[in-house]
Every structure is written in C-alpha cells, then in structure tokens.
Coordinates of C-alpha atoms and ligand atoms in Angstrom, one line a residue:
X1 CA 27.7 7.9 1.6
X2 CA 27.3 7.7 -2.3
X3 CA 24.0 5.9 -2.6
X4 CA 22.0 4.8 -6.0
X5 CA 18.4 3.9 -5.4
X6 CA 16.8 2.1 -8.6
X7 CA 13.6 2.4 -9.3
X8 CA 11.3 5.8 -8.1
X9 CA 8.1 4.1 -7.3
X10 CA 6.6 5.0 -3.7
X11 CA 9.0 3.3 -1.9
X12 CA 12.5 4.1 -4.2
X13 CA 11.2 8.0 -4.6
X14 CA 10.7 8.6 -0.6
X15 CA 13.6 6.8 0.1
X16 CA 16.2 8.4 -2.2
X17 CA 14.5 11.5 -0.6
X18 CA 14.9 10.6 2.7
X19 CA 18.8 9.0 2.4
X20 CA 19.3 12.5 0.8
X21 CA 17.7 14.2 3.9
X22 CA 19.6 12.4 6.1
X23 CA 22.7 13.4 4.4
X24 CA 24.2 10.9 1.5
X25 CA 24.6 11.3 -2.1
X26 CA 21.6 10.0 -4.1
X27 CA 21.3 9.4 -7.1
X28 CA 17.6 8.0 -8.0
X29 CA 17.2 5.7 -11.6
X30 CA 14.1 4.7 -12.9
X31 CA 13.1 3.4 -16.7
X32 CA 10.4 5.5 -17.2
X33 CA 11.8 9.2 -18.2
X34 CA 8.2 11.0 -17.3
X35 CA 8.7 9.9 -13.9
X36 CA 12.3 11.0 -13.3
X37 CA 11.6 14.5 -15.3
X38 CA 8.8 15.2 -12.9
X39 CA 11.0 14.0 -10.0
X40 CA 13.9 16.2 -11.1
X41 CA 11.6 19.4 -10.9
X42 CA 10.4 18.7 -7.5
X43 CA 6.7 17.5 -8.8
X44 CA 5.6 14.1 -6.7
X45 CA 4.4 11.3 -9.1
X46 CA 1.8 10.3 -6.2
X47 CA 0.3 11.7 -3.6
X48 CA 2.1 11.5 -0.3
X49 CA 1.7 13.8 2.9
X50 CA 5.2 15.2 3.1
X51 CA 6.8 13.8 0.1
X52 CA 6.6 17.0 -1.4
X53 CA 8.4 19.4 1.1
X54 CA 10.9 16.7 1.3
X55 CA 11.9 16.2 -2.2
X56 CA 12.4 20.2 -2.4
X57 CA 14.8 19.9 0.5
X58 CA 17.1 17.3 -1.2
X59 CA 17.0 18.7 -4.9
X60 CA 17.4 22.3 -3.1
X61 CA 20.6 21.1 -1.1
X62 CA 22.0 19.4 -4.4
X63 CA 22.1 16.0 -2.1
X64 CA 19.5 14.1 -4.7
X65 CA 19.9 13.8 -8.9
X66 CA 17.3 11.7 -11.0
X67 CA 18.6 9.7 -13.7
X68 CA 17.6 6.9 -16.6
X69 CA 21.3 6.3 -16.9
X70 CA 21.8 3.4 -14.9
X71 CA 25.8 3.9 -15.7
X72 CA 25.6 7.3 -13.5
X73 CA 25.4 5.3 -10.5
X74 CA 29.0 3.5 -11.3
X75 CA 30.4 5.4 -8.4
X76 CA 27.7 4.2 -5.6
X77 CA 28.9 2.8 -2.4
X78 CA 25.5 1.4 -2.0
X79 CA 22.8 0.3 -4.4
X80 CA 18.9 0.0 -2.9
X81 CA 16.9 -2.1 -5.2
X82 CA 13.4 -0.9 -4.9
X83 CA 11.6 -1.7 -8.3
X84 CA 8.6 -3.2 -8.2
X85 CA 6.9 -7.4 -8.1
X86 CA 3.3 -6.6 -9.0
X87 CA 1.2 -9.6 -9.5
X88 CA 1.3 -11.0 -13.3
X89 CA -1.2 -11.1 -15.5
X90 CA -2.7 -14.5 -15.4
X91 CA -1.0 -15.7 -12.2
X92 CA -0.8 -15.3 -8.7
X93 CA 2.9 -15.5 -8.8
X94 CA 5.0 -11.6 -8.5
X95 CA 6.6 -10.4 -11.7
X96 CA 10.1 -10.5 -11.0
X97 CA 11.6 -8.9 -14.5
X98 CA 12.5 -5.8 -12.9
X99 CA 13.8 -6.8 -9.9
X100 CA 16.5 -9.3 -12.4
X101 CA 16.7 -6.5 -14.7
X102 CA 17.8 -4.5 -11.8
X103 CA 20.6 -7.1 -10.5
X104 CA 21.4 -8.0 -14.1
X105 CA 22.3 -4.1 -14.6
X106 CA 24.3 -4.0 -11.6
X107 CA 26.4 -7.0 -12.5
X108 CA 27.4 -5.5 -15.9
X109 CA 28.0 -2.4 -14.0
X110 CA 30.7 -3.8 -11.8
X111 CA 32.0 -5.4 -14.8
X112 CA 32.8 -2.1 -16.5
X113 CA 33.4 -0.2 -13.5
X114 CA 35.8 -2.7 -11.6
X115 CA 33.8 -1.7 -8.4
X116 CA 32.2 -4.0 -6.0
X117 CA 29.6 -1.7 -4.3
X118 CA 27.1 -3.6 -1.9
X119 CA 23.6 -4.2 -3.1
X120 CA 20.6 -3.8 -0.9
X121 CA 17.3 -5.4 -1.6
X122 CA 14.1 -3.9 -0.3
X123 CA 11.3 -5.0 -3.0
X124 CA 9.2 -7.7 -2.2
X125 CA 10.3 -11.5 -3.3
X126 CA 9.2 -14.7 -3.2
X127 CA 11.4 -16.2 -0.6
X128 CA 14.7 -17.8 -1.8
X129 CA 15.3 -15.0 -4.5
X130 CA 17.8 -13.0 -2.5
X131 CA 20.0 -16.4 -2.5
X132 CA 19.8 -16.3 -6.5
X133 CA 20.7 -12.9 -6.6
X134 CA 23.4 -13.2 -4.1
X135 CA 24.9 -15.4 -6.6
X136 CA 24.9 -13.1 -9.4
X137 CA 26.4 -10.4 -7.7
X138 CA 29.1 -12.3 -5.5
X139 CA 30.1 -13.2 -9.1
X140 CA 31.5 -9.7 -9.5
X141 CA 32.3 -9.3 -5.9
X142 CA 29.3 -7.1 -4.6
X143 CA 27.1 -8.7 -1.3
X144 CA 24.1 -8.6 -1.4
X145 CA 21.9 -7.2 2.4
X146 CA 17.9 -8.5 2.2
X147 CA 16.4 -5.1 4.3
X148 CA 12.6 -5.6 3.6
X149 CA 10.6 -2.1 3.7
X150 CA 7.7 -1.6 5.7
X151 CA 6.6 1.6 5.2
X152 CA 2.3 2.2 4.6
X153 CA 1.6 4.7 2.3
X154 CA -0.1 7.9 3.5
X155 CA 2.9 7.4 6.4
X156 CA 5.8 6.8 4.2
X157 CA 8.0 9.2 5.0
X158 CA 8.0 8.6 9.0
X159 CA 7.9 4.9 8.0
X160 CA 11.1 5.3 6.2
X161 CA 12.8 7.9 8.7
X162 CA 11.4 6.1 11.6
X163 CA 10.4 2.4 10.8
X164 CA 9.2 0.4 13.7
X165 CA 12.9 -2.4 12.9
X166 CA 15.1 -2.6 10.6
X167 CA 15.8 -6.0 9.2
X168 CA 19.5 -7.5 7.2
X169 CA 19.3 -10.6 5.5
X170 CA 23.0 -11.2 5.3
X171 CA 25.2 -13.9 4.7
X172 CA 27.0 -15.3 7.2
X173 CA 31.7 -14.6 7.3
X174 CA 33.9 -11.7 6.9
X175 CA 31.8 -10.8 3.4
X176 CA 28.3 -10.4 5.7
X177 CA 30.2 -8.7 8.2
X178 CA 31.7 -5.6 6.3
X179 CA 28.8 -5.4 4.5
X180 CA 27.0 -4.9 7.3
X181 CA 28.9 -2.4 8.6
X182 CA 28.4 -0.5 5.5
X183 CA 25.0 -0.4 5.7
X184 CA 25.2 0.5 9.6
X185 CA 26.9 3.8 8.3
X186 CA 23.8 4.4 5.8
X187 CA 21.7 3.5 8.9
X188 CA 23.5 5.7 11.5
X189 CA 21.1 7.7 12.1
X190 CA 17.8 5.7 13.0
X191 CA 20.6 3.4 14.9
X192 CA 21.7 6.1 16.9
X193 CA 17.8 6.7 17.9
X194 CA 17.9 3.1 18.7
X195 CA 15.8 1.8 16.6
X196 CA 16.3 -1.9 16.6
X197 CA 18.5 -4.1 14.2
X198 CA 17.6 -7.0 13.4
X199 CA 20.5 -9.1 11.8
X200 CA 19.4 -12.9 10.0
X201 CA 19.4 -15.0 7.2
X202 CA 17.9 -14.0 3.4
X203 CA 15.2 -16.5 3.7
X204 CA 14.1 -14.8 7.0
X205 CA 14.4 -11.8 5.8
X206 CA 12.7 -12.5 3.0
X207 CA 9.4 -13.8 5.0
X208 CA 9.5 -11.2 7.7
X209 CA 8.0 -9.3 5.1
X210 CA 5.9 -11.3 3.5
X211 CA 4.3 -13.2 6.9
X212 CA 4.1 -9.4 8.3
X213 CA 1.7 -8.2 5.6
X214 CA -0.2 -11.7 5.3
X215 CA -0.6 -11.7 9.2
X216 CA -2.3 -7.7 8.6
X217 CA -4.6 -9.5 5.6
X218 CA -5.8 -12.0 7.5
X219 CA -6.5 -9.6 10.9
X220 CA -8.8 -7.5 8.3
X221 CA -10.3 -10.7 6.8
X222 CA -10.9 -12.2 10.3
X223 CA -13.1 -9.3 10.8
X224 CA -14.5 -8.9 8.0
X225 CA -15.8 -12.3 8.6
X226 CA -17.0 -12.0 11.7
X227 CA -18.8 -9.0 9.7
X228 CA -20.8 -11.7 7.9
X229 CA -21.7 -13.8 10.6
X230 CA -22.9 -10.4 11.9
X231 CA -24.8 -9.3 9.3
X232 CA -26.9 -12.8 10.0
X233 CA -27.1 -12.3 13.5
X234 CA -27.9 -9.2 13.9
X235 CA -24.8 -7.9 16.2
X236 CA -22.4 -5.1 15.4
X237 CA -19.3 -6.3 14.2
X238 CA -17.9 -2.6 15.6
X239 CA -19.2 -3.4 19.0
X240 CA -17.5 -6.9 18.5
X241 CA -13.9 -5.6 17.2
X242 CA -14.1 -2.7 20.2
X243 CA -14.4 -5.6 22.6
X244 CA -12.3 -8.0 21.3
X245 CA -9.5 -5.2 20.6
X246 CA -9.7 -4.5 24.2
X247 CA -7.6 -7.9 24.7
X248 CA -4.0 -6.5 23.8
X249 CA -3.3 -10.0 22.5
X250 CA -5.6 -9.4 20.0
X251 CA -5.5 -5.1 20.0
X252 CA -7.4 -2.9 18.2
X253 CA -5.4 -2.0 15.3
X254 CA -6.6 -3.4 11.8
X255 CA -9.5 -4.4 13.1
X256 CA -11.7 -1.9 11.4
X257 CA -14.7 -4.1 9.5
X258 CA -15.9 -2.7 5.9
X259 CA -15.2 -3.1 2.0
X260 CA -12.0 -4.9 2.7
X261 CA -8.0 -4.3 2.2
X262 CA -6.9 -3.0 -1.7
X263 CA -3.5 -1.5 -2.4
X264 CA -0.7 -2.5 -4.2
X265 CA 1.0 -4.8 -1.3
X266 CA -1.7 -6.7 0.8
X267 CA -3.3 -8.6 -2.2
X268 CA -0.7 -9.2 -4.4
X269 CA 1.7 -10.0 -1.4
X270 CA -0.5 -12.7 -0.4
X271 CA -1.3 -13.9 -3.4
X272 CA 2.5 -14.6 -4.5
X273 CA 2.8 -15.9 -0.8
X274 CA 0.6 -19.2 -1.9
X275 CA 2.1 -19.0 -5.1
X276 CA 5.4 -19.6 -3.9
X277 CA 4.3 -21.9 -1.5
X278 CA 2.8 -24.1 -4.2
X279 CA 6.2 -24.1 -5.9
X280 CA 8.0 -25.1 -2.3
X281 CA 5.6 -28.1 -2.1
X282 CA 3.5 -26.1 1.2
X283 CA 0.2 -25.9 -0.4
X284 CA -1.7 -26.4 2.6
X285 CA 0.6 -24.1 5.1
X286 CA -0.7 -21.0 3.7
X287 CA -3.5 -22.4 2.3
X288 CA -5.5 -20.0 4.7
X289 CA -4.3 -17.2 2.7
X290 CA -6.8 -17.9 -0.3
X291 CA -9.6 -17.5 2.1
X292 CA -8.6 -14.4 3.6
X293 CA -8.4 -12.9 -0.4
X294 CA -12.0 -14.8 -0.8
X295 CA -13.6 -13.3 2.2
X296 CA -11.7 -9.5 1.6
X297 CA -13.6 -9.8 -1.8
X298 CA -16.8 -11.1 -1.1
X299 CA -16.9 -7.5 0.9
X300 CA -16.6 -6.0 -2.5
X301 CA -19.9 -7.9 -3.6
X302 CA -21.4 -6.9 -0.4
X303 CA -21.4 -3.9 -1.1
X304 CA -22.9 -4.1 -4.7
X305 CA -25.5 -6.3 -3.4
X306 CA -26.1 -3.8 -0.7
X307 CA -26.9 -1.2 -3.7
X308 CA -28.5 -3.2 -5.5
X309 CA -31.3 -3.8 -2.5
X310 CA -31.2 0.0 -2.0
X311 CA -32.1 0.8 -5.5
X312 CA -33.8 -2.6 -6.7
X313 CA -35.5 -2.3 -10.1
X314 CA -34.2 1.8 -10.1
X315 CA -30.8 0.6 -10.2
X316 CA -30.5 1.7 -13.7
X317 CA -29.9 5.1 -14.4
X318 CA -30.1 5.7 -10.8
X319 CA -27.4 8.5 -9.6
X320 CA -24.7 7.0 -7.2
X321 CA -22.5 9.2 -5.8
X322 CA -19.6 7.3 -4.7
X323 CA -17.5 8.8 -1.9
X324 CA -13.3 7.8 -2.4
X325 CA -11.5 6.0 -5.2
X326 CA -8.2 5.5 -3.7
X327 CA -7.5 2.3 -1.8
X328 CA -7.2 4.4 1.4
X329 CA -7.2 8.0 2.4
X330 CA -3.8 10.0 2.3
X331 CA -3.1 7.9 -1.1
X332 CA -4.2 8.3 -4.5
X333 CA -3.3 5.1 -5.2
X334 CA -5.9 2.8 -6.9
X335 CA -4.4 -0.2 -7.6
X336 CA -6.5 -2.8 -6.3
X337 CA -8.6 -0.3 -5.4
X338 CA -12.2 -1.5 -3.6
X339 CA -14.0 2.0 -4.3
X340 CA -13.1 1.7 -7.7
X341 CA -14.4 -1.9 -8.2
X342 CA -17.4 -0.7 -6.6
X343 CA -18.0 2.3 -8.9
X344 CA -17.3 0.1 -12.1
X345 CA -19.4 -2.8 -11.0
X346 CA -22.2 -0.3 -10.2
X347 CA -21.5 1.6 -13.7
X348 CA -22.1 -2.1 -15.6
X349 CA -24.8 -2.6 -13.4
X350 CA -26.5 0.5 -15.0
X351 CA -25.9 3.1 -12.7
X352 CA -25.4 7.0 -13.4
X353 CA -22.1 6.6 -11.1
X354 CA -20.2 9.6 -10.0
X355 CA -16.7 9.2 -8.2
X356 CA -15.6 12.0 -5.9
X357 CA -11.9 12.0 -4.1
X358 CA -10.1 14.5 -2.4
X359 CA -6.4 13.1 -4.0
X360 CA -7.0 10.2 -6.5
X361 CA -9.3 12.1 -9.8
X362 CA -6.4 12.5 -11.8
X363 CA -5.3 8.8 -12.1
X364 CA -9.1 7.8 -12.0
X365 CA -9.6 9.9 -14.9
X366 CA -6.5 8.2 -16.6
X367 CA -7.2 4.6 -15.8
X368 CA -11.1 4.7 -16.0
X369 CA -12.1 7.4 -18.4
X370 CA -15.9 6.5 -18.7
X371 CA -15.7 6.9 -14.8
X372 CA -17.7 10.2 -14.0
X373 CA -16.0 12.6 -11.8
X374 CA -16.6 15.3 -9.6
X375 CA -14.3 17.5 -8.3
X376 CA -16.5 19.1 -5.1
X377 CA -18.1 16.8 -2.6
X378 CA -21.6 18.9 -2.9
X379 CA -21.4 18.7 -6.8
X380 CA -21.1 14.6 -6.6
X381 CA -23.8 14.5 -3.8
X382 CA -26.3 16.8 -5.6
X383 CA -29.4 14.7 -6.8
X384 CA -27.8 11.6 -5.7
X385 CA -30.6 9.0 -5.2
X386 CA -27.8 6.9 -3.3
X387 CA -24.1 7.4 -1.7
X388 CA -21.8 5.0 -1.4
X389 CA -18.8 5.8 1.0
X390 CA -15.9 3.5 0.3
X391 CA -12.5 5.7 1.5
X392 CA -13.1 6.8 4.6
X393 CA -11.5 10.7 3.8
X394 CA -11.7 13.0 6.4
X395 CA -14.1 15.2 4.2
X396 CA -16.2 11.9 4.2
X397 CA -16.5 11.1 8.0
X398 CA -17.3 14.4 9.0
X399 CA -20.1 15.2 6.7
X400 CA -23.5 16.5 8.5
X401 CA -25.6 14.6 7.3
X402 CA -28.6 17.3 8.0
X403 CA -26.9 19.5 5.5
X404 CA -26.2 16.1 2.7
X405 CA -29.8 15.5 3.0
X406 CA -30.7 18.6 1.2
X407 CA -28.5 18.0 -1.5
X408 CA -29.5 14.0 -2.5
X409 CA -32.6 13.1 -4.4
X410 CA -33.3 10.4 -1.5
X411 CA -31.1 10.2 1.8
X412 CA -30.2 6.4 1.3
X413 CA -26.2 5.8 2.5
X414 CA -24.0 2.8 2.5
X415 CA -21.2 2.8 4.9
X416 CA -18.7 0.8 3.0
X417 CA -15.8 1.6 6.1
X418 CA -18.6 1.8 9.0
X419 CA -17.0 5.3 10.1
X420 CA -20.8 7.2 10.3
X421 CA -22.8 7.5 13.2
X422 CA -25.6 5.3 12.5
X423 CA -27.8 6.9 14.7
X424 CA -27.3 10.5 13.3
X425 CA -27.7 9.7 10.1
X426 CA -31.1 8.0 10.7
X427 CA -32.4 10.7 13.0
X428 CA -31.3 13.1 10.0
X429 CA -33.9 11.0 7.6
X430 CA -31.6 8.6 6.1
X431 CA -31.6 4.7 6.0
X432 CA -28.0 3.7 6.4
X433 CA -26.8 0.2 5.4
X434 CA -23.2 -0.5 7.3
X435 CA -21.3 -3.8 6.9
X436 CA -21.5 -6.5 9.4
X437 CA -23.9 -3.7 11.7
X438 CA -27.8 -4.0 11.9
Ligands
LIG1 C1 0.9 -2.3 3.7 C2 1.4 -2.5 5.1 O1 0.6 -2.0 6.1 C3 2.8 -1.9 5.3 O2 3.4 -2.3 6.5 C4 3.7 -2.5 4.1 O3 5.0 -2.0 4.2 C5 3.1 -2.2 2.8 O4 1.8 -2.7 2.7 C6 4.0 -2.7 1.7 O5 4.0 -3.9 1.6 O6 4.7 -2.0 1.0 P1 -0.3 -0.1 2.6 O7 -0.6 -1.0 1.4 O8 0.2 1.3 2.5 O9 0.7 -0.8 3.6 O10 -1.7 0.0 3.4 P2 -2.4 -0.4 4.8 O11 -2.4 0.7 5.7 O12 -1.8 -1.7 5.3 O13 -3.9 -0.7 4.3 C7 -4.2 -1.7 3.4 C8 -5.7 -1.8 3.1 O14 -6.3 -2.4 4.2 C9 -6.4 -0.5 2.8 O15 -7.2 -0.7 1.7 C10 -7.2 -0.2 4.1 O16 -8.3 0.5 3.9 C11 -7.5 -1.7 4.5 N1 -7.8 -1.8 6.0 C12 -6.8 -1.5 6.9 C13 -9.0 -2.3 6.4 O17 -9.9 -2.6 5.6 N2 -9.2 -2.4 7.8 C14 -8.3 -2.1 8.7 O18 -8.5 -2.3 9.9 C15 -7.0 -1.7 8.2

C-alpha cells in the first residue's frame, strides 16, 4: 500500500517505520525540517529501544522517504494522522491546531489531486472530533477510520507491531465498509496473527482511548493513595499492592507506588478528559479524574518534603544527586517529567542538584540549562550528602549500595519508585526514606 503518515513524533516516526517494515510505501511529513533531516539519515529524534535498527531497515530497503512537503503524499492510498494534542497553555483542554491543520491540508490536497484517499486518525481527541473531521473530509470524498494508538514508550515498536487490539471508529454503509476493508489490507499482517479487531462508532473509538489511559491514572493514583494512608499507618504500601495484586480482578500491573505517573499522555489525557466533559455538561462523571492528577502530584511534594526533612536547615547548598530525569526508563522523554520537577524544586529550594540519566542528558541540558549534569553514575554520586532516585533505570536498581556508600558524603537515600531493598540499604549504613513504606 502507498501510505503517508503526518507528523514524526513518537508515535508517527515508529509507525511510518514499522508500515514500512511490514512492507507499504511510506512516506513520513512533519513541519519541523530538523526532525525529518535527522529522520532521513537514519538518526532517532528520541530514544527508543529498537527504533533505531528499524528505521535503518526501511530507509535501507527504500520502503520509507521523510518529507515537509505535504503535496508529496498526493498519491497515498492511506493517510495516518498522528500529530500531536498536548495540553494548552493555560487550559486543561488538548491543542487541537495540528490535528485541523493536518485534516485542513488533506482536504486541499484532494482538491488539487482529485483523489479521495481514506484518512486514519490515531492522535488523541476529545471525543466528538472525529465526527467534525469526518465532515471535512467526506466533503472531498475521503472517510475518515478513528484507530486510537496504544503503544507505551520504551515498548513502542512491539506495541505498534503487536498491539494488544486494534480499534475502527467507522461510520456506518457501503462508505464505512470499503474503507474498512482498506485498512484491513494495511492491517493484514497483525490480522493474520489474529490479533483482534474491534469495529465501532467514532465516539467509542474515541473514548476507548481516552477511558483506557484514565483507568491506568487512576490504578497508579489509587496506590499512590493508599501510599499516604500508609505513610500514617505505618504499613507498606508494597506489601499492600503485592497482596491486593494477587486478586486478578485487581492484578498487579500498575500498581507500583512512588513519585507518581509523568509523560506526555497520562496527564494531559486526563486532563482534557474533564475538560471535555465540562464542555458535554458531565462535570461530575469524571470529576474523579481531578483527584487522581491531585493525588499523582502531591507525590511530587512528597518527595521534596521528604528532602527537605533529610537535609533540614543544610538544605542549602547541600549536594543532591538525583538518580533519572526521564519520565520513565527506556525513554528520554521529560515532558511532564516527576524527576525533573523534583530536581528543579530542590534547585529553588537551594540545593547543589546534580541530575544523572542513562538516555535523557541531552534534552535536560536543552530544556533546563542551569540543571547540573553528570554523565557517569559515580561522578553524580561522589560527595553527595543525599540521593534522590526518581526513574527507576536498571543502573539505578542494581546499585550496591556497600560500594555507593563510599562515594556520598553521608549515605541518606530517597526511594522515589520504592525499587531498593530497604533492608540492604540500611544494613549498608544508610537511612532510606521510601514512599508510602515505614
Ligand atoms: C501510556 C499508556 O500506558 C499507553 O498505553 C498509551 O498508548 C500511551 O500512554 C499514550 O497515550 O500514547 P506511556 O506514557 O508511554 O504510555 O507510559 P506508561 O508506561 O503508561 O507510564 C506512565 C507513567 O506512569 C510513568 O511515569 C511511570 O513511571 C508511571 N507509573 C506506571 C507508575 O508510577 N506506577 C506504575 O505502576 C506504572
């Protein structure tokens, strides 16, 4: 298939790579020409396990182009919308201009070219945009499919190979129907593995995605407070999630306690969730939405309070060594980041902060310049008089923390994702704080 993906964020640059891998003709578009030039030479924008090997693949095979030129893609049988709805400035509400920027191209597009390709959306919407949008492009002839992505990053590429369903938002008649079938054919493959299709309405589709990543939210803010009432009771909120997990009603997954979910979905998605529900009149429905962001960041201040006993009046000009920067490991992504609001808070606070991460220096040392960094684990640890772990990296979790003592000024650790052995680090010397543990 000839297949145009706009927009090469994380989700439009892995899945232009892997349509290409799986054998169409992709052509990727994006407005910002620094992206698409490093794309075009094989170079990853982000950090991705896999992303890397698979781009060379589909440049190699001559499968995959990069492009500003939104007029390239005239010939697409299939356009993938995947720009991105951060959160404006101001608002809770998602910034849709590139997502109608986006349609509004493909309209005029049609117009010139006399085609009628079908449009596929996978960003995240409010509900009842793929409707308006529908609109737009029936106008010129094109449908319009709502297939909601649901791929995590650090996993993006088997997400988008291998995704647990794949859901069409269609409209109903003959229109739906061969549209559908079109998309099958981009499809084929993960439908001959069997992976299931799940054929509905927009408005569905729409809030399949939305009420899946507000359901994960609130499983991580359910713990997190229960991680407070902990932290009064004195029980272990790991103990508690083990046990409750046990129940597979409730399972285990996303049940890990600590400084809370970041990223650029989670927060923003639920954020735009209440937003829209405001609009729709359903204040209250989703109303338990704003808690869950209240509680994830109150886990944030837990933390800085937590230093801020460690350290009391030493807190300034203390050394910090803060362990991670990226929301989670296997990403350098720091948008919403909790390790970085932790090292800037601590840095106002008066702190001599240092920031070390396997993957996410190079954007921390373009967003937060004042930020000090350090490229070695050892180097960041080395007269620290406390550490603060807050991505819990491989290289984090598996530190000895015999050998860390020698290197800090005073063994004093906060646990910010509770992955240390509290009992190994105290018999090494060290008073360890963990969240919602005694
Ligand atoms: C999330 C969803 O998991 C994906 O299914 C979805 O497709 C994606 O958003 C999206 O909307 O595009 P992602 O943002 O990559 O994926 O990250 P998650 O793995 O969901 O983690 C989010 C945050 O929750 C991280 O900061 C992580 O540290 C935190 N978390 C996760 C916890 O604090 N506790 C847990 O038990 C699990």
């Amino acid at each position: 298939m000839r297949i145009s993906v706009i927009g090469c964020g994380y989700l439009g640059a892995v899945h232009a790579a892997c349509m290409a891998d799986l054998g169409h003709h992709v052509v990727g578009v994006d407005v910002d020409p620094g992206k698409i030039a490093a794309l075009a030479e094989g170079r990853a924008p982000f950090h991705e396990p896999g992303f890397p090997e698979l781009l060379a693949r589909a440049l190699d095979c001559g499968r995959l182009t990069f492009t500003t030129d939104i007029a390239r893609t005239a010939d697409a049988q299939v356009h993938f919308v995947c720009v991105g709805t951060p959160q404006l400035p101001g608002s809770d509400a998602a910034d849709m201009t590139y997502v109608d920027a986006s349609v509004t191209a493909l309209v005029e597009l049609n117009k010139a070219s006399g085609r009628t390709p079908i449009v596929v959306g996978k960003s995240t919407v409010p509900v009842g945009t793929a409707a308006r949008l529908a609109a737009q492009l029936e106008a010129v002839g094109s449908t319009l499919i709502w297939n909601p992505e649901f791929l995590r990053e650090g996993y993006a590429v088997n997400d988008t190979l291998s995704p647990d369903r794949i859901v069409y938002g269609l409209p109903q008649g003959p229109a739906g129907e061969a549209a559908r079938e079109v998309l099958d054919e981009v499809y084929a493959d993960q439908l001959r593995r069997k992976i299931p299709r799940l054929t509905t309405d927009y408005a569905t589709a729409e809030l399949v995605k939305v009420a899946a990543n507000s359901f994960l939210a609130t499983k991580i803010s359910f713990i997190n407070a229960m991680a407070e009432i902990c932290e009064l009771t004195g029980a272990d909120v790991t103990q508690l999630a083990g046990a409750i997990g046990m129940d597979d009603r409730i399972g285990k997954k996303f049940l890990q306690a600590g400084v809370g979910f970041g990223g650029g979905c989670l927060p923003k998605d639920i954020r735009a969730f209440t937003a829209r529900a405001d609009e729709l009149g359903a204040h209250d429905s989703v109303g338990f939405l704003r808690e869950v962001d209240k509680i994830n960041l109150r886990r944030r201040d837990r933390v800085v309070h937590l230093a801020q006993e460690a350290l009391g009046d030493r807190l300034p000009g203390a050394k910090v060594t803060i362990l991670g920067a990226a929301f989670k490991p296997h990403s350098d992504d720091l948008r919403d980041s909790p390790a970085v609001e932790v090292a800037t808070r601590l840095s106002a606070l008066g702190a001599d902060v240092v920031v070390t991460d396997p993957a996410a220096l190079p954007p921390l040392a373009r967003l937060h310049p004042t930020l000090k960094q350090a490229e070695q684990i050892d180097g960041a640890l080395k007269g620290a008089d406390l550490v603060v772990l807050v991505t819990e990296w491989r290289e984090f979790v598996i530190l000895d923390p015999v050998e860390t003592a020698t290197l800090v000024n005073a063994p004093v650790i906060i646990d910010g994702r509770n992955v240390l052995n509290p009992a190994k680090w105290r018999s090494a010397g060290w008073t360890y704080y963990g969240l919602g543990r005694p």
